[in-house]
CSV table of C-alpha atoms in Angstrom, one decimal:
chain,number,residue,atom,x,y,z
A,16,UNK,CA,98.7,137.6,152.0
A,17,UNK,CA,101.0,135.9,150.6
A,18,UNK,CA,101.9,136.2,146.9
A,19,UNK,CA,103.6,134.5,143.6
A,20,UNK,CA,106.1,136.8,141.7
A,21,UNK,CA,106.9,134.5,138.5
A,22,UNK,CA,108.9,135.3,135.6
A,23,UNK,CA,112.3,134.4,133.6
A,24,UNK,CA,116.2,135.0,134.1
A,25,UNK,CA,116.1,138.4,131.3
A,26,UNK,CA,113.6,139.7,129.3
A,27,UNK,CA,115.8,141.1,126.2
A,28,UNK,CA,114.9,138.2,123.8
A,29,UNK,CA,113.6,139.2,119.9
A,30,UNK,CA,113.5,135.1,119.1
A,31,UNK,CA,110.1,135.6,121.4
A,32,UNK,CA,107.9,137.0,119.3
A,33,UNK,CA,105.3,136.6,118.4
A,34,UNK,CA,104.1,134.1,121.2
A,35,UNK,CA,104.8,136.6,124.2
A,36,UNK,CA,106.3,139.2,122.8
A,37,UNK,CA,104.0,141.4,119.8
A,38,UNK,CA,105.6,140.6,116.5
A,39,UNK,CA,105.6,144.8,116.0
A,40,UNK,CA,107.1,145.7,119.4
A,41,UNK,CA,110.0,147.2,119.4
A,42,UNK,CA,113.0,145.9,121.6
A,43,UNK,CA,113.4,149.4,124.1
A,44,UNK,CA,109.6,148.6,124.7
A,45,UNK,CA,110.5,145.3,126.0
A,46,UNK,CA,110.7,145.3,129.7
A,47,UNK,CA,107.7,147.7,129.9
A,48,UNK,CA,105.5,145.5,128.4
A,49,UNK,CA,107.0,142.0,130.1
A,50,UNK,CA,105.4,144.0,133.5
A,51,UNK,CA,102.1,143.9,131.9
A,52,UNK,CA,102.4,139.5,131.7
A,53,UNK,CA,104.9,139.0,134.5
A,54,UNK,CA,105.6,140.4,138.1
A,55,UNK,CA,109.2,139.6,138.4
A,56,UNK,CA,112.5,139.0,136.7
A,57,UNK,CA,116.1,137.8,137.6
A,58,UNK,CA,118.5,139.6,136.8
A,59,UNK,CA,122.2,138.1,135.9
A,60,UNK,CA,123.6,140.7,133.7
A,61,UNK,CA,125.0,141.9,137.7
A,62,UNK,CA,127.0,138.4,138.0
A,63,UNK,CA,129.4,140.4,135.5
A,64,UNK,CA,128.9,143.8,135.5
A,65,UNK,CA,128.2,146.4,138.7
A,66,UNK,CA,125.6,148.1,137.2
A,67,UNK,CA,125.3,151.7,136.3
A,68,UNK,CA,123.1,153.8,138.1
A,69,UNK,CA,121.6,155.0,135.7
A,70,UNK,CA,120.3,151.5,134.1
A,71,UNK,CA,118.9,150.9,137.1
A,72,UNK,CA,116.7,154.4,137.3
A,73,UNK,CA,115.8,153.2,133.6
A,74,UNK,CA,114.8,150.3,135.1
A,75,UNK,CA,112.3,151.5,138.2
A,76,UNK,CA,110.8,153.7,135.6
A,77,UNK,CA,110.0,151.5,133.3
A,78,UNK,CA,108.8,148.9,135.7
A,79,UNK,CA,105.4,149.5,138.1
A,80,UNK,CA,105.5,149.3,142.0
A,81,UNK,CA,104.5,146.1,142.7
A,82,UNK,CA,107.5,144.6,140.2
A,83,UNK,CA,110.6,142.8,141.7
A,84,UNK,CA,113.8,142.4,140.5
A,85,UNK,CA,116.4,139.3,141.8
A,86,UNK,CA,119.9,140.2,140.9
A,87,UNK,CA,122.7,137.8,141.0
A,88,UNK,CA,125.2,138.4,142.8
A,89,UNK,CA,128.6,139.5,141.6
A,90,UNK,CA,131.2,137.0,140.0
A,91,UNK,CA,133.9,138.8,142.1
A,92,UNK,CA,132.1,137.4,145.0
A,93,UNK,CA,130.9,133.9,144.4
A,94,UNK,CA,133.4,132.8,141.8
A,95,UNK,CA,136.1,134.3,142.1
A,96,UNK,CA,136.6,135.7,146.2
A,97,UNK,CA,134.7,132.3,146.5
A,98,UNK,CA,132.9,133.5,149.6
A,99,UNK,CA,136.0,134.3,151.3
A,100,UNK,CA,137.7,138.3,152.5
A,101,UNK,CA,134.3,139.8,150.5
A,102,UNK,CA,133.5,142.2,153.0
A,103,UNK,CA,134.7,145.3,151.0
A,104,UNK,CA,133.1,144.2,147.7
A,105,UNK,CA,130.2,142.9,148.8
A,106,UNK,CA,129.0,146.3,150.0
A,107,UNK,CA,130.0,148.2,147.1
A,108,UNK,CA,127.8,145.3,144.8
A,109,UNK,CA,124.7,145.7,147.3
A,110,UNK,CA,125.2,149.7,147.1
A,111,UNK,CA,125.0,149.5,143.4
A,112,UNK,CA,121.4,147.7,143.7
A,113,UNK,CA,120.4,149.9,146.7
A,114,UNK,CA,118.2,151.9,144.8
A,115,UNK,CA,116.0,149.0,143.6
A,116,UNK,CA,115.7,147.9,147.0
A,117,UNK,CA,114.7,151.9,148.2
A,118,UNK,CA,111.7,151.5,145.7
A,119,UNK,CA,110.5,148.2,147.9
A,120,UNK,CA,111.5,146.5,144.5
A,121,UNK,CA,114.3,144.1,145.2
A,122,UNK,CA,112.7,140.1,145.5
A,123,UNK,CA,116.4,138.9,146.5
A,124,UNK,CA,119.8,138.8,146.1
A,125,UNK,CA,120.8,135.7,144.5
A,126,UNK,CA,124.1,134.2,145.6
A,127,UNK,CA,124.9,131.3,142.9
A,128,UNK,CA,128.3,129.1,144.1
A,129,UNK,CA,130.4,127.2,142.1
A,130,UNK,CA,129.9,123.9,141.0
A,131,UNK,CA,133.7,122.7,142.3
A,132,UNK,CA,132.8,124.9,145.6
A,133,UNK,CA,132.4,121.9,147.9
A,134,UNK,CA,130.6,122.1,151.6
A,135,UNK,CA,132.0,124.5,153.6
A,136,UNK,CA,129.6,125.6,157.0
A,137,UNK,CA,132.0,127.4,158.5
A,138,UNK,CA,132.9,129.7,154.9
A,139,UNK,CA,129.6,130.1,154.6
A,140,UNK,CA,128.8,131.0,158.2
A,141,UNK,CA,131.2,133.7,158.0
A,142,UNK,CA,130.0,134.9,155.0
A,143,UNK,CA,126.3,135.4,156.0
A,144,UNK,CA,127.7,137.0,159.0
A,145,UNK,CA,128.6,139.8,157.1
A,146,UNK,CA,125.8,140.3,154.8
A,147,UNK,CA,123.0,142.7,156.2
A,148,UNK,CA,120.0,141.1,157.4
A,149,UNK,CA,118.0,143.8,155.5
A,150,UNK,CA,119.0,142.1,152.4
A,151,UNK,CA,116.6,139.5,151.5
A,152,UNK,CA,119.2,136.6,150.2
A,153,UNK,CA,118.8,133.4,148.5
A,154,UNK,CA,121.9,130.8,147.8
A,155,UNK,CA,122.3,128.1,144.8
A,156,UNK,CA,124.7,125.4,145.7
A,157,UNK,CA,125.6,123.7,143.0
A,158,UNK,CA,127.8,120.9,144.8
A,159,UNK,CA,125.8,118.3,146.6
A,160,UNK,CA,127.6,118.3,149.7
A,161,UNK,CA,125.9,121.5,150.6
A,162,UNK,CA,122.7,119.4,150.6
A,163,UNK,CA,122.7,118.5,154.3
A,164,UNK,CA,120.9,120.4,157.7
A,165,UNK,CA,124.6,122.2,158.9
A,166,UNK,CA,123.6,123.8,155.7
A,167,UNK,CA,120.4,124.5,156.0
A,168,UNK,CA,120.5,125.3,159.9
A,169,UNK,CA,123.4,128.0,158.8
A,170,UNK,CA,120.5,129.5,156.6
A,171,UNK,CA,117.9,129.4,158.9
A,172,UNK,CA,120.0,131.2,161.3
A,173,UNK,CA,120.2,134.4,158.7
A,174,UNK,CA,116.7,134.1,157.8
A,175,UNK,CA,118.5,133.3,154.2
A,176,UNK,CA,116.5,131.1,151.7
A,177,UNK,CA,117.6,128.2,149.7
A,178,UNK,CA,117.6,128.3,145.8
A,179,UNK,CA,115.9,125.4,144.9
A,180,UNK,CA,117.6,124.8,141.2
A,181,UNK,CA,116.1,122.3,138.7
A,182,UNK,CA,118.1,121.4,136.0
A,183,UNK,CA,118.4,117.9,133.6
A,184,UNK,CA,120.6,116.2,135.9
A,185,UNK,CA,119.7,117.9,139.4
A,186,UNK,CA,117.2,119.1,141.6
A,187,UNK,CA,118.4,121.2,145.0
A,188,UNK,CA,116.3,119.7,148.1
A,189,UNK,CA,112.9,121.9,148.6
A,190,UNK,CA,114.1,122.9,152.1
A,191,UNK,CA,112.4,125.8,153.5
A,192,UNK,CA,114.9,128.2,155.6
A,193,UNK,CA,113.6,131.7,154.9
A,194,UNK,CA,111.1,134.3,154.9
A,195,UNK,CA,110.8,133.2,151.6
A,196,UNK,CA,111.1,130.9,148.7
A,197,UNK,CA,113.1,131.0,145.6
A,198,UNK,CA,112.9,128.5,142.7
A,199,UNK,CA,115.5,128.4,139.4
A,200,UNK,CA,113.1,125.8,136.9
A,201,UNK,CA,116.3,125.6,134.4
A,202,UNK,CA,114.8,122.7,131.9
A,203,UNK,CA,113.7,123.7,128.6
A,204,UNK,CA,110.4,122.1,129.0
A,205,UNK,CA,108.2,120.9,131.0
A,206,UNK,CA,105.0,118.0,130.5
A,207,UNK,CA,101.4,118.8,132.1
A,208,UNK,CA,102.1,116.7,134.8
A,209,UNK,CA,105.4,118.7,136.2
A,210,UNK,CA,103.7,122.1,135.3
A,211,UNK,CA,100.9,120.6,138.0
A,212,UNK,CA,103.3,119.3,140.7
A,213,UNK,CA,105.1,122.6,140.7
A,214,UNK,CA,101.9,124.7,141.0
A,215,UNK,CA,101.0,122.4,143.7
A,216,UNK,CA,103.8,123.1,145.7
A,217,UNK,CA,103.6,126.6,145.3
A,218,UNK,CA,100.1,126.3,146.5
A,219,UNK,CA,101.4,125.0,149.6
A,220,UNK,CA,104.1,127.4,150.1
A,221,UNK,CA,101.4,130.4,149.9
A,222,UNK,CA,99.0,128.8,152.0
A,223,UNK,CA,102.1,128.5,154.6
A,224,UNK,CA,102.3,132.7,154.3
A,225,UNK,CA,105.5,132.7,152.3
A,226,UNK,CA,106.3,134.5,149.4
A,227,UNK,CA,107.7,132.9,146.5
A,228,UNK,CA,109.6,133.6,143.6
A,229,UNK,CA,110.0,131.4,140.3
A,230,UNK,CA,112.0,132.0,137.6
A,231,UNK,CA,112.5,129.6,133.8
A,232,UNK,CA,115.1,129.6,131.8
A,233,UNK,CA,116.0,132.1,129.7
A,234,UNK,CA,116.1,130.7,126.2
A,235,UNK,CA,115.7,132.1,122.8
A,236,UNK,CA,112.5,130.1,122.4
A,237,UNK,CA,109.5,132.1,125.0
A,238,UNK,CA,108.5,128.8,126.6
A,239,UNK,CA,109.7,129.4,130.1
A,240,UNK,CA,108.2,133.2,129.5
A,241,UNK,CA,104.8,131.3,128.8
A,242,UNK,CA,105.5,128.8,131.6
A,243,UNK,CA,105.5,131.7,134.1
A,244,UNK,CA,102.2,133.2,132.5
A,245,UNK,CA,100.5,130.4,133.6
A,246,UNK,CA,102.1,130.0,136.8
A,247,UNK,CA,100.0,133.3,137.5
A,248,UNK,CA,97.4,132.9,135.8
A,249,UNK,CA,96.4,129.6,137.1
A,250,UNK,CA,97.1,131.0,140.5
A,251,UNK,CA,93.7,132.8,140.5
A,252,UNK,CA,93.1,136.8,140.4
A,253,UNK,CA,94.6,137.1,143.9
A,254,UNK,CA,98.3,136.5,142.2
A,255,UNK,CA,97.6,137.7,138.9
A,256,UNK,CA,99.5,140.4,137.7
């Protein structure tokens, strides 16, 4: 059966008690008890730093089996490589996050572009070609010429899902290529009505046998936290943590 992991971009906020987090908790109990109100979170402290092995064991044992964690992709790769000659460095990154996915804990690998990187299908054709087909992937474009079906056909050759990104002042088309789906809900707030169309569509996606991962914007204020509570919660017991 399919299922809804929902949750935010980081977990390590103090500004969010005492509406999610308890107002006594302290802040190394954090991510334990985030697992007991959410299934998932991305993580994009890995867009800057490789991370140590040892956070990451901290991590799995803090965490229970069911829990995912996204990571973001490595600056060196997206930002800065731009796609292109990443062989090398893109299998030290995924051997860094190995471990999570060993524990049948990794939702996705989370490959944010540039917002100057324009349209490219042959870049990114010879990019998937290099990434493992193990590796469950999701990509952000963040120009709109990406948004267009070379694009999406390059995906749905790889079996690689498309980020669909919300922000103020654009929405990525909700294209289906993968396994999976993968949504970024980046506004600070949302009204009743667009907390129903989004649970509507996730309804869909469920009912279609895909997975789907969601994830609000980390802020210092716990909305987006509380915005993926719900998300669950309405779900029914089925997709409730």
């Amino acid at each position: 059966m399919a299922e809804l992991f929902a949750g935010t971009s980081g977990w390590a906020y103090p500004s969010w008690k005492p509406d999610f987090y308890p107002a006594k908790l302290a802040q190394k109990n954090f991510l334990n008890y985030y697992t007991t109100q959410l299934n998932t979170v991305e993580v994009n402290f890995t867009f800057r730093q490789l991370v140590k092995e040892t956070t990451i064991q901290n991590w799995l044992r803090e965490t229970p089996p069911h829990f995912r964690f996204a990571m973001k992709a490595h600056q060196v790769i997206t930002h800065i490589k731009r796609l292109k000659e990443t062989e090398d460095f893109v299998r030290r990154f995924l051997g860094t996050i190995e471990p999570v996915a060993a524990a049948g804990k990794l939702a996705a690998v989370l490959f944010q572009l540039p917002p100057n990187l324009k349209a490219d299908s042959a870049l990114l054709q010879d990019f998937l070609g290099i990434l493992p087909r193990s590796v469950p992937s999701a990509f952000e474009f963040r120009h709109e010429s990406w948004f267009a079906d070379s694009t999406w056909d390059s995906l749905r050759a790889a079996n690689a899902a498309v980020c669909v990104a919300e922000t103020e002042i654009r929405t990525t088309p909700d294209v289906v290529t993968g396994a999976f789906t993968y949504y970024r809900f980046r506004k600070p707030t949302y009204t009743g009505e667009e907390r129903s169309a989004m649970l509507q569509q996730i309804r869909e996606h469920l009912n279609s046998g895909r997975n789907v991962y969601a994830y609000f914007k980390h802020e210092e204020t716990p909305e987006g936290a509380l915005y993926a509570r719900e998300l669950l919660r309405e779900l029914g017991p089925d997709q409730k943590v």
